[in-house]
mmCIF file of C-alpha atoms in Angstrom:
data_model
loop_
_atom_site.group_PDB
_atom_site.id
_atom_site.type_symbol
_atom_site.label_atom_id
_atom_site.label_comp_id
_atom_site.label_asym_id
_atom_site.label_seq_id
_atom_site.Cartn_x
_atom_site.Cartn_y
_atom_site.Cartn_z
ATOM 1 C CA MET A 1 1.904 17.745 -25.802
ATOM 2 C CA ALA A 2 1.767 19.752 -29.033
ATOM 3 C CA SER A 3 4.323 21.584 -31.143
ATOM 4 C CA ILE A 4 4.795 23.382 -34.462
ATOM 5 C CA LYS A 5 8.033 23.197 -36.421
ATOM 6 C CA LYS A 6 9.103 24.602 -39.745
ATOM 7 C CA ARG A 7 10.551 21.994 -42.086
ATOM 8 C CA GLU A 8 13.335 22.454 -44.668
ATOM 9 C CA ASN A 9 10.802 22.541 -47.526
ATOM 10 C CA GLY A 10 9.164 25.574 -45.961
ATOM 11 C CA GLN A 11 6.000 23.800 -44.637
ATOM 12 C CA TRP A 12 4.917 23.903 -41.041
ATOM 13 C CA ARG A 13 4.531 20.590 -39.249
ATOM 14 C CA ALA A 14 1.979 20.550 -36.371
ATOM 15 C CA ARG A 15 1.900 17.497 -34.160
ATOM 16 C CA TYR A 16 0.307 16.337 -30.880
ATOM 17 C CA ARG A 17 -0.112 13.173 -28.848
ATOM 18 C CA ASP A 18 -3.585 11.867 -28.036
ATOM 19 C CA GLU A 19 -4.794 10.414 -24.714
ATOM 20 C CA GLY A 20 -3.379 7.026 -25.700
ATOM 21 C CA GLY A 21 0.059 8.422 -26.366
ATOM 22 C CA ARG A 22 -0.188 8.081 -30.174
ATOM 23 C CA GLU A 23 1.358 10.888 -32.230
ATOM 24 C CA HIS A 24 -0.624 12.663 -34.911
ATOM 25 C CA SER A 25 0.718 15.268 -37.299
ATOM 26 C CA ARG A 26 -0.300 17.393 -40.292
ATOM 27 C CA HIS A 27 1.641 19.764 -42.589
ATOM 28 C CA PHE A 28 0.483 23.269 -43.521
ATOM 29 C CA THR A 29 1.800 25.980 -45.814
ATOM 30 C CA ARG A 30 1.113 28.713 -43.216
ATOM 31 C CA LYS A 31 1.974 28.642 -39.545
ATOM 32 C CA VAL A 32 -1.329 30.282 -38.660
ATOM 33 C CA ASP A 33 -3.218 27.278 -40.178
ATOM 34 C CA ALA A 34 -1.052 24.847 -38.226
ATOM 35 C CA GLN A 35 -1.791 26.766 -35.024
ATOM 36 C CA ARG A 36 -5.514 26.851 -35.747
ATOM 37 C CA TRP A 37 -5.564 23.064 -36.271
ATOM 38 C CA LEU A 38 -3.824 22.465 -32.948
ATOM 39 C CA ASP A 39 -6.155 24.856 -31.150
ATOM 40 C CA GLU A 40 -9.226 23.108 -32.533
ATOM 41 C CA THR A 41 -7.809 19.746 -31.595
ATOM 42 C CA THR A 42 -6.980 20.892 -28.047
ATOM 43 C CA ALA A 43 -10.512 22.312 -27.655
ATOM 44 C CA SER A 44 -12.041 19.037 -28.761
ATOM 45 C CA VAL A 45 -9.974 17.127 -26.205
ATOM 46 C CA VAL A 46 -10.979 19.539 -23.395
ATOM 47 C CA THR A 47 -14.707 19.372 -24.330
ATOM 48 C CA GLY A 48 -14.740 15.576 -24.690
ATOM 49 C CA GLN A 49 -15.403 15.700 -28.448
ATOM 50 C CA TYR A 50 -12.013 14.515 -29.615
ATOM 51 C CA VAL A 51 -12.039 11.841 -32.338
ATOM 52 C CA ASP A 52 -8.954 9.898 -33.344
ATOM 53 C CA PRO A 53 -8.509 10.531 -37.088
ATOM 54 C CA LYS A 54 -7.663 6.873 -37.599
ATOM 55 C CA ALA A 55 -10.793 5.600 -35.817
ATOM 56 C CA GLY A 56 -12.973 6.278 -38.805
ATOM 57 C CA ARG A 57 -11.031 4.025 -41.146
ATOM 58 C CA VAL A 58 -13.208 1.016 -40.320
ATOM 59 C CA THR A 59 -15.686 0.294 -43.104
ATOM 60 C CA VAL A 60 -19.395 0.817 -42.857
ATOM 61 C CA ARG A 61 -19.946 -2.927 -43.183
ATOM 62 C CA GLU A 62 -17.457 -3.822 -40.488
ATOM 63 C CA TYR A 63 -18.823 -1.334 -37.985
ATOM 64 C CA ALA A 64 -22.461 -2.046 -38.861
ATOM 65 C CA GLU A 65 -21.971 -5.775 -38.294
ATOM 66 C CA GLN A 66 -20.387 -5.077 -34.919
ATOM 67 C CA TRP A 67 -23.360 -2.784 -34.053
ATOM 68 C CA ARG A 68 -25.955 -5.213 -35.375
ATOM 69 C CA THR A 69 -24.734 -8.235 -33.411
ATOM 70 C CA SER A 70 -24.580 -6.268 -30.159
ATOM 71 C CA GLN A 71 -28.139 -4.918 -30.253
ATOM 72 C CA VAL A 72 -30.952 -6.286 -28.079
ATOM 73 C CA HIS A 73 -33.696 -6.581 -30.665
ATOM 74 C CA ARG A 74 -36.863 -8.641 -30.992
ATOM 75 C CA GLU A 75 -36.528 -11.596 -33.361
ATOM 76 C CA GLY A 76 -38.542 -9.824 -36.036
ATOM 77 C CA THR A 77 -36.401 -6.737 -35.810
ATOM 78 C CA VAL A 78 -33.207 -8.792 -36.073
ATOM 79 C CA VAL A 79 -34.401 -10.256 -39.376
ATOM 80 C CA GLN A 80 -35.545 -6.861 -40.652
ATOM 81 C CA VAL A 81 -32.276 -5.077 -39.823
ATOM 82 C CA GLU A 82 -30.148 -7.818 -41.287
ATOM 83 C CA GLY A 83 -32.160 -7.697 -44.498
ATOM 84 C CA ILE A 84 -32.014 -3.906 -44.805
ATOM 85 C CA LEU A 85 -28.213 -3.846 -44.340
ATOM 86 C CA ARG A 86 -27.585 -6.767 -46.726
ATOM 87 C CA ARG A 87 -29.915 -5.689 -49.537
ATOM 88 C CA HIS A 88 -29.727 -1.898 -49.393
ATOM 89 C CA VAL A 89 -26.880 -0.485 -47.312
ATOM 90 C CA TYR A 90 -23.898 -2.696 -47.966
ATOM 91 C CA PRO A 91 -24.107 -2.720 -51.818
ATOM 92 C CA VAL A 92 -23.890 1.097 -51.791
ATOM 93 C CA LEU A 93 -21.910 2.106 -48.677
ATOM 94 C CA GLY A 94 -20.574 -1.147 -47.219
ATOM 95 C CA ASP A 95 -16.976 -0.820 -48.400
ATOM 96 C CA ARG A 96 -16.601 2.895 -47.564
ATOM 97 C CA PRO A 97 -14.721 3.996 -44.423
ATOM 98 C CA ILE A 98 -17.294 5.429 -42.115
ATOM 99 C CA SER A 99 -15.383 8.722 -41.845
ATOM 100 C CA SER A 100 -15.675 9.181 -45.625
ATOM 101 C CA VAL A 101 -19.489 9.103 -45.693
ATOM 102 C CA LEU A 102 -20.826 12.601 -46.084
ATOM 103 C CA PRO A 103 -24.377 13.974 -45.625
ATOM 104 C CA SER A 104 -24.606 14.258 -49.376
ATOM 105 C CA ASP A 105 -23.776 10.512 -49.670
ATOM 106 C CA VAL A 106 -26.628 9.625 -47.299
ATOM 107 C CA GLN A 107 -29.009 11.884 -49.239
ATOM 108 C CA SER A 108 -27.999 10.199 -52.462
ATOM 109 C CA PHE A 109 -28.516 6.837 -50.815
ATOM 110 C CA VAL A 110 -32.057 7.797 -49.802
ATOM 111 C CA LYS A 111 -32.762 9.175 -53.293
ATOM 112 C CA ARG A 112 -31.585 5.967 -54.848
ATOM 113 C CA LEU A 113 -33.821 3.813 -52.679
ATOM 114 C CA SER A 114 -36.777 6.120 -53.463
ATOM 115 C CA THR A 115 -36.392 6.208 -57.245
ATOM 116 C CA VAL A 116 -34.477 3.134 -58.533
ATOM 117 C CA PRO A 117 -36.570 -0.104 -58.801
ATOM 118 C CA ARG A 118 -35.255 -2.769 -56.429
ATOM 119 C CA ALA A 119 -33.921 -6.038 -57.753
ATOM 120 C CA GLY A 120 -36.648 -8.320 -59.021
ATOM 121 C CA SER A 121 -39.283 -5.582 -58.952
ATOM 122 C CA ARG A 122 -40.554 -2.815 -61.188
ATOM 123 C CA ARG A 123 -40.957 -0.456 -58.299
ATOM 124 C CA PRO A 124 -38.558 1.309 -55.872
ATOM 125 C CA LEU A 125 -38.997 1.034 -52.120
ATOM 126 C CA SER A 126 -42.005 2.690 -50.587
ATOM 127 C CA PRO A 127 -41.410 5.909 -48.615
ATOM 128 C CA ALA A 128 -42.179 4.087 -45.378
ATOM 129 C CA THR A 129 -39.579 1.375 -46.125
ATOM 130 C CA VAL A 130 -36.997 4.053 -47.094
ATOM 131 C CA GLY A 131 -37.670 5.688 -43.770
ATOM 132 C CA VAL A 132 -36.942 2.407 -41.907
ATOM 133 C CA ALA A 133 -33.667 1.958 -43.879
ATOM 134 C CA HIS A 134 -32.621 5.473 -42.982
ATOM 135 C CA ARG A 135 -33.415 4.911 -39.305
ATOM 136 C CA VAL A 136 -31.205 1.811 -39.245
ATOM 137 C CA LEU A 137 -28.354 3.671 -40.936
ATOM 138 C CA SER A 138 -28.840 6.639 -38.620
ATOM 139 C CA ALA A 139 -28.654 4.412 -35.572
ATOM 140 C CA ILE A 140 -25.352 2.932 -36.761
ATOM 141 C CA PHE A 141 -23.740 6.370 -37.320
ATOM 142 C CA LYS A 142 -25.143 7.627 -33.981
ATOM 143 C CA SER A 143 -23.405 4.704 -32.300
ATOM 144 C CA ALA A 144 -20.170 5.550 -34.193
ATOM 145 C CA VAL A 145 -20.328 9.082 -32.860
ATOM 146 C CA ALA A 146 -20.841 7.773 -29.305
ATOM 147 C CA ASP A 147 -17.820 5.515 -29.790
ATOM 148 C CA ARG A 148 -15.796 8.517 -30.891
ATOM 149 C CA ARG A 149 -15.144 7.185 -34.322
ATOM 150 C CA LEU A 150 -16.866 10.177 -35.851
ATOM 151 C CA ALA A 151 -17.304 13.757 -34.752
ATOM 152 C CA SER A 152 -20.886 13.965 -36.112
ATOM 153 C CA SER A 153 -23.350 11.806 -37.943
ATOM 154 C CA PRO A 154 -23.882 12.290 -41.713
ATOM 155 C CA CYS A 155 -27.501 11.183 -41.286
ATOM 156 C CA VAL A 156 -28.515 14.391 -39.540
ATOM 157 C CA GLY A 157 -30.649 16.602 -41.760
ATOM 158 C CA THR A 158 -31.451 14.025 -44.448
ATOM 159 C CA ARG A 159 -34.629 14.821 -46.346
ATOM 160 C CA LEU A 160 -36.847 11.719 -46.585
ATOM 161 C CA PRO A 161 -39.694 11.045 -49.019
ATOM 162 C CA LYS A 162 -43.068 11.937 -47.576
ATOM 163 C CA VAL A 163 -45.178 9.028 -46.403
ATOM 164 C CA GLU A 164 -48.663 9.434 -47.733
ATOM 165 C CA LYS A 165 -51.003 7.762 -45.259
ATOM 166 C CA ARG A 166 -53.325 5.553 -47.270
ATOM 167 C CA LYS A 167 -56.961 5.775 -46.288
ATOM 168 C CA VAL A 168 -58.241 2.329 -45.551
ATOM 169 C CA GLU A 169 -60.913 1.302 -48.048
ATOM 170 C CA PRO A 170 -61.944 -2.265 -47.142
ATOM 171 C CA ILE A 171 -62.613 -4.741 -49.954
ATOM 172 C CA THR A 172 -66.148 -6.084 -50.348
ATOM 173 C CA THR A 173 -67.457 -9.445 -49.208
ATOM 174 C CA GLU A 174 -67.926 -10.382 -52.870
ATOM 175 C CA GLN A 175 -64.246 -9.707 -53.491
ATOM 176 C CA VAL A 176 -63.305 -11.774 -50.462
ATOM 177 C CA ARG A 177 -65.412 -14.678 -51.850
ATOM 178 C CA ALA A 178 -63.744 -14.369 -55.255
ATOM 179 C CA LEU A 179 -60.285 -14.329 -53.652
ATOM 180 C CA VAL A 180 -60.951 -17.434 -51.541
ATOM 181 C CA GLU A 181 -62.308 -19.339 -54.519
ATOM 182 C CA ALA A 182 -59.289 -18.386 -56.664
ATOM 183 C CA MET A 183 -56.776 -19.455 -54.047
ATOM 184 C CA PRO A 184 -55.043 -22.843 -54.296
ATOM 185 C CA GLU A 185 -56.933 -25.266 -52.060
ATOM 186 C CA ARG A 186 -54.063 -25.411 -49.563
ATOM 187 C CA TYR A 187 -54.328 -21.685 -48.829
ATOM 188 C CA ARG A 188 -58.115 -21.124 -48.799
ATOM 189 C CA GLY A 189 -58.443 -21.866 -45.116
ATOM 190 C CA LEU A 190 -55.548 -19.474 -44.454
ATOM 191 C CA VAL A 191 -57.363 -16.575 -46.161
ATOM 192 C CA LEU A 192 -60.662 -17.454 -44.465
ATOM 193 C CA LEU A 193 -58.934 -17.448 -41.059
ATOM 194 C CA THR A 194 -57.354 -14.082 -41.704
ATOM 195 C CA VAL A 195 -60.609 -12.324 -42.784
ATOM 196 C CA GLY A 196 -62.390 -13.977 -39.830
ATOM 197 C CA THR A 197 -59.841 -13.015 -37.134
ATOM 198 C CA GLY A 198 -57.772 -10.036 -38.400
ATOM 199 C CA MET A 199 -54.521 -11.790 -37.601
ATOM 200 C CA ARG A 200 -51.235 -10.492 -39.023
ATOM 201 C CA GLN A 201 -49.372 -12.505 -41.643
ATOM 202 C CA GLY A 202 -46.634 -13.706 -39.301
ATOM 203 C CA GLU A 203 -49.277 -14.735 -36.687
ATOM 204 C CA VAL A 204 -51.203 -16.730 -39.296
ATOM 205 C CA PHE A 205 -48.118 -18.424 -40.740
ATOM 206 C CA GLY A 206 -46.986 -19.333 -37.234
ATOM 207 C CA LEU A 207 -50.301 -20.660 -35.935
ATOM 208 C CA THR A 208 -49.987 -24.146 -34.433
ATOM 209 C CA LEU A 209 -52.580 -26.696 -33.374
ATOM 210 C CA ASP A 210 -51.970 -26.124 -29.667
ATOM 211 C CA ARG A 211 -52.988 -22.509 -30.015
ATOM 212 C CA VAL A 212 -56.489 -23.348 -31.257
ATOM 213 C CA ASP A 213 -59.289 -24.345 -28.842
ATOM 214 C CA PHE A 214 -62.034 -25.857 -31.003
ATOM 215 C CA LEU A 215 -64.205 -26.606 -27.988
ATOM 216 C CA ARG A 216 -64.349 -22.981 -26.814
ATOM 217 C CA ARG A 217 -64.097 -21.665 -30.403
ATOM 218 C CA SER A 218 -61.085 -19.396 -29.757
ATOM 219 C CA LEU A 219 -57.392 -19.144 -30.545
ATOM 220 C CA THR A 220 -54.473 -17.651 -28.714
ATOM 221 C CA VAL A 221 -52.027 -15.302 -30.380
ATOM 222 C CA ASP A 222 -48.789 -15.115 -28.365
ATOM 223 C CA ARG A 223 -46.086 -15.485 -31.061
ATOM 224 C CA GLN A 224 -45.438 -15.151 -34.739
ATOM 225 C CA LEU A 225 -43.346 -17.029 -37.290
ATOM 226 C CA VAL A 226 -40.005 -15.237 -37.740
ATOM 227 C CA GLY A 227 -37.902 -17.442 -39.959
ATOM 228 C CA ILE A 228 -36.368 -20.848 -40.444
ATOM 229 C CA SER A 229 -33.168 -22.490 -39.270
ATOM 230 C CA GLY A 230 -32.364 -25.459 -41.485
ATOM 231 C CA ARG A 231 -35.885 -26.792 -41.890
ATOM 232 C CA VAL A 232 -36.999 -25.901 -38.364
ATOM 233 C CA PRO A 233 -39.248 -22.828 -37.973
ATOM 234 C CA TYR A 234 -38.464 -20.464 -35.175
ATOM 235 C CA PHE A 235 -40.869 -18.083 -33.485
ATOM 236 C CA GLY A 236 -40.690 -14.623 -31.888
ATOM 237 C CA PRO A 237 -43.058 -12.494 -29.857
ATOM 238 C CA PRO A 238 -45.891 -10.691 -31.597
ATOM 239 C CA LYS A 239 -45.508 -7.110 -32.832
ATOM 240 C CA THR A 240 -46.226 -5.554 -29.373
ATOM 241 C CA ALA A 241 -47.163 -6.697 -25.904
ATOM 242 C CA ALA A 242 -50.781 -5.742 -26.714
ATOM 243 C CA SER A 243 -50.699 -8.153 -29.617
ATOM 244 C CA VAL A 244 -50.890 -11.109 -27.212
ATOM 245 C CA ARG A 245 -54.604 -11.850 -27.252
ATOM 246 C CA VAL A 246 -57.391 -14.441 -27.405
ATOM 247 C CA ILE A 247 -59.600 -14.141 -30.456
ATOM 248 C CA PRO A 248 -63.164 -15.637 -30.591
ATOM 249 C CA LEU A 249 -63.652 -17.808 -33.642
ATOM 250 C CA PRO A 250 -66.813 -17.519 -35.698
ATOM 251 C CA THR A 251 -68.461 -20.775 -36.760
ATOM 252 C CA VAL A 252 -67.501 -20.260 -40.386
ATOM 253 C CA VAL A 253 -63.802 -20.022 -39.402
ATOM 254 C CA VAL A 254 -63.999 -23.096 -37.170
ATOM 255 C CA ASP A 255 -65.581 -25.085 -40.034
ATOM 256 C CA GLY A 256 -62.995 -23.705 -42.448
ATOM 257 C CA LEU A 257 -60.119 -24.779 -40.151
ATOM 258 C CA ALA A 258 -61.676 -28.205 -39.709
ATOM 259 C CA ALA A 259 -62.006 -28.677 -43.450
ATOM 260 C CA HIS A 260 -58.424 -27.529 -43.978
ATOM 261 C CA LEU A 261 -57.057 -29.947 -41.419
ATOM 262 C CA ALA A 262 -59.083 -32.828 -42.918
ATOM 263 C CA ALA A 263 -57.475 -32.127 -46.302
ATOM 264 C CA PHE A 264 -54.035 -31.209 -44.982
ATOM 265 C CA PRO A 265 -53.415 -32.904 -41.610
ATOM 266 C CA ALA A 266 -51.067 -30.997 -39.361
ATOM 267 C CA VAL A 267 -48.748 -32.026 -36.581
ATOM 268 C CA ASP A 268 -47.570 -28.569 -35.513
ATOM 269 C CA LEU A 269 -47.952 -25.706 -38.010
ATOM 270 C CA ILE A 270 -51.528 -25.562 -39.359
ATOM 271 C CA PHE A 271 -50.580 -23.923 -42.645
ATOM 272 C CA THR A 272 -47.625 -25.210 -44.635
ATOM 273 C CA ASN A 273 -46.408 -25.159 -48.241
ATOM 274 C CA GLU A 274 -46.644 -27.944 -50.765
ATOM 275 C CA ALA A 275 -43.554 -29.650 -49.288
ATOM 276 C CA GLY A 276 -45.111 -29.603 -45.817
ATOM 277 C CA ASP A 277 -42.628 -26.953 -44.586
ATOM 278 C CA MET A 278 -43.229 -23.489 -43.157
ATOM 279 C CA ILE A 279 -44.558 -20.917 -45.601
ATOM 280 C CA ARG A 280 -41.917 -18.501 -46.807
ATOM 281 C CA ARG A 281 -43.104 -14.959 -47.239
ATOM 282 C CA SER A 282 -41.325 -14.528 -50.597
ATOM 283 C CA ASN A 283 -42.847 -17.617 -52.161
ATOM 284 C CA PHE A 284 -46.307 -16.883 -50.764
ATOM 285 C CA GLY A 285 -46.040 -13.317 -52.060
ATOM 286 C CA THR A 286 -45.373 -14.575 -55.592
ATOM 287 C CA MET A 287 -48.476 -16.769 -55.490
ATOM 288 C CA TRP A 288 -50.546 -14.013 -53.823
ATOM 289 C CA ARG A 289 -49.789 -11.483 -56.552
ATOM 290 C CA ARG A 290 -50.666 -13.953 -59.249
ATOM 291 C CA VAL A 291 -54.006 -14.844 -57.653
ATOM 292 C CA THR A 292 -55.058 -11.315 -56.725
ATOM 293 C CA LYS A 293 -54.339 -10.183 -60.275
ATOM 294 C CA SER A 294 -56.479 -12.997 -61.665
ATOM 295 C CA VAL A 295 -59.547 -11.715 -59.725
ATOM 296 C CA GLU A 296 -58.882 -8.052 -60.586
ATOM 297 C CA LEU A 297 -57.506 -7.182 -57.207
ATOM 298 C CA ASP A 298 -53.997 -6.361 -58.406
ATOM 299 C CA GLY A 299 -52.166 -4.419 -55.691
ATOM 300 C CA LEU A 300 -54.148 -5.975 -52.818
ATOM 301 C CA HIS A 301 -51.939 -6.533 -49.759
ATOM 302 C CA PHE A 302 -52.336 -9.411 -47.375
ATOM 303 C CA HIS A 303 -52.749 -6.771 -44.613
ATOM 304 C CA ASP A 304 -55.955 -5.627 -46.373
ATOM 305 C CA LEU A 305 -57.624 -8.811 -45.138
ATOM 306 C CA ARG A 306 -57.032 -7.480 -41.611
ATOM 307 C CA HIS A 307 -58.718 -4.224 -42.569
ATOM 308 C CA TYR A 308 -61.732 -6.136 -43.901
ATOM 309 C CA TYR A 309 -62.096 -7.900 -40.528
ATOM 310 C CA ALA A 310 -61.940 -4.554 -38.706
ATOM 311 C CA SER A 311 -64.595 -3.109 -40.989
ATOM 312 C CA LEU A 312 -66.945 -6.007 -40.231
ATOM 313 C CA LEU A 313 -66.618 -5.371 -36.450
ATOM 314 C CA ILE A 314 -67.233 -1.678 -36.890
ATOM 315 C CA ARG A 315 -70.186 -2.223 -39.270
ATOM 316 C CA HIS A 316 -71.875 -4.404 -36.655
ATOM 317 C CA GLY A 317 -71.501 -1.889 -33.838
ATOM 318 C CA GLU A 318 -68.408 -3.050 -31.947
ATOM 319 C CA SER A 319 -66.753 -0.363 -29.796
ATOM 320 C CA VAL A 320 -63.307 1.116 -30.328
ATOM 321 C CA LYS A 321 -61.945 -0.842 -27.351
ATOM 322 C CA THR A 322 -63.268 -4.142 -28.714
ATOM 323 C CA VAL A 323 -61.781 -3.541 -32.140
ATOM 324 C CA GLN A 324 -58.486 -2.539 -30.514
ATOM 325 C CA ALA A 325 -58.453 -5.759 -28.449
ATOM 326 C CA ARG A 326 -59.304 -8.021 -31.378
ATOM 327 C CA LEU A 327 -56.579 -6.493 -33.618
ATOM 328 C CA GLY A 328 -54.000 -6.341 -30.857
ATOM 329 C CA HIS A 329 -53.364 -2.580 -31.228
ATOM 330 C CA ALA A 330 -51.147 -0.988 -28.597
ATOM 331 C CA ASN A 331 -53.799 1.643 -27.815
ATOM 332 C CA ALA A 332 -57.194 2.948 -28.905
ATOM 333 C CA ALA A 333 -55.584 5.921 -30.615
ATOM 334 C CA GLU A 334 -53.919 3.593 -33.124
ATOM 335 C CA THR A 335 -57.288 2.019 -33.855
ATOM 336 C CA LEU A 336 -59.003 5.361 -34.326
ATOM 337 C CA ASP A 337 -56.184 6.714 -36.418
ATOM 338 C CA THR A 338 -56.582 3.826 -38.824
ATOM 339 C CA TYR A 339 -60.383 3.255 -38.891
ATOM 340 C CA SER A 340 -62.153 6.349 -37.494
ATOM 341 C CA HIS A 341 -63.655 7.108 -40.916
ATOM 342 C CA LEU A 342 -65.419 3.691 -40.938
ATOM 343 C CA TRP A 343 -67.470 4.338 -37.829
ATOM 344 C CA PRO A 344 -70.976 5.632 -38.559
ATOM 345 C CA ASP A 345 -71.124 9.418 -38.804
ATOM 346 C CA SER A 346 -72.624 11.083 -35.789
ATOM 347 C CA ASP A 347 -74.461 13.825 -37.692
ATOM 348 C CA ASP A 348 -77.718 11.866 -37.946
ATOM 349 C CA ARG A 349 -77.579 10.849 -34.290
ATOM 350 C CA THR A 350 -77.051 14.489 -33.302
ATOM 351 C CA ARG A 351 -80.121 15.567 -35.281
ATOM 352 C CA GLU A 352 -82.189 12.743 -33.796
ATOM 353 C CA ALA A 353 -81.166 13.660 -30.249
ATOM 354 C CA VAL A 354 -82.057 17.310 -30.636
ATOM 355 C CA ASP A 355 -85.347 16.537 -32.425
ATOM 356 C CA LEU A 356 -86.364 14.006 -29.766
ATOM 357 C CA VAL A 357 -85.998 16.578 -26.953
ATOM 358 C CA LEU A 358 -87.047 19.798 -28.604
ATOM 359 C CA THR A 359 -89.588 18.962 -31.276
ATOM 360 C CA GLY A 360 -92.599 18.698 -28.908
ATOM 361 C CA PHE A 361 -91.490 21.670 -26.828
ATOM 362 C CA LEU A 362 -91.022 23.942 -29.799
ATOM 363 C CA ALA A 363 -94.341 22.815 -31.378
ATOM 364 C CA ASP A 364 -96.246 23.670 -28.176
ATOM 365 C CA SER A 365 -94.416 26.982 -27.925
ATOM 366 C CA LEU A 366 -95.289 27.907 -31.473
ATOM 367 C CA ARG A 367 -98.993 27.007 -31.008
ATOM 368 C CA THR A 368 -99.067 29.198 -27.794
ATOM 369 C CA SER A 369 -97.576 32.145 -29.636
ATOM 370 C CA ASP A 370 -100.074 31.765 -32.461
ATOM 371 C CA VAL A 371 -103.076 31.818 -30.066
ATOM 372 C CA ALA A 372 -101.731 34.883 -28.259
ATOM 373 C CA GLU A 373 -101.396 36.789 -31.546
ATOM 374 C CA ARG A 374 -105.010 36.125 -32.409
#
């Protein structure tokens, strides 16, 4: 039910009742504006796009927490989403009503993440990380639209910083040797294992004794370290289903693991910190940056050790499918997209194939033509 009535002060009061029986009203100077507002509201009800004006008063933080705790995410994603919201979204938008957030606010949020150095660092977030933060925020507002708290999402149309795909340039064996020697003794076996298996950081940090078969010289990757509850580490599945794999262990890695366990006996986790607890990424990262800088590898990422392992396999003639299986990539396209430039160029093989077949034939043909001309 809707109506328009002129008040004593000359303004026009338009009012209606929503599906729940609640009354809503607005005042206008002109009757035509009041009628237009009622018409638009009626149309939104008929088309199923009606949004209660009061529904958007909930803050971004309140709604985001409701959304976050109701999602079915992998353990790693749960930790990532919680961190993004706590460190980046809530300090800027957390106390704003969700209906007050405009597309320009989201664009400013993205610009801030892309240009302002984050706390404790001299650099802003990378374009890829900014993209992840925007996807999380976009998912929250998309859910708010579905819940009819908003008519549309302010995240639509945001311009994101361009992600420049970095061409993989593996470090040299000499650099690996220098890195291992510069590492604190407790972490040398960890680095050696990574360059000898291509495991991801969470997979290495979460490796336990029961996953290593010294007799068959192999190890099983079927989980990764996600975080800690109290002083007890908890695990989650690997990055993808394809990441569950069995990796053959070279002799040098087996010997390195044996030497590490002799120096630092383990009950469960093979690699631990000085206190014997699980390795925290933040503390390890601080040590890693200090060591890599000392051997003139400033800017080297832990993931670059995985690239080095892949380059060794490719250099020694392993196929795309083998490299894919060892790294735990979801498909061969991912492997090729990352490492195709490391496989030997086919130009020389093309020349050799043609020469092998045609050289004798063309030589005979040329000699025959020469005799005929004489």
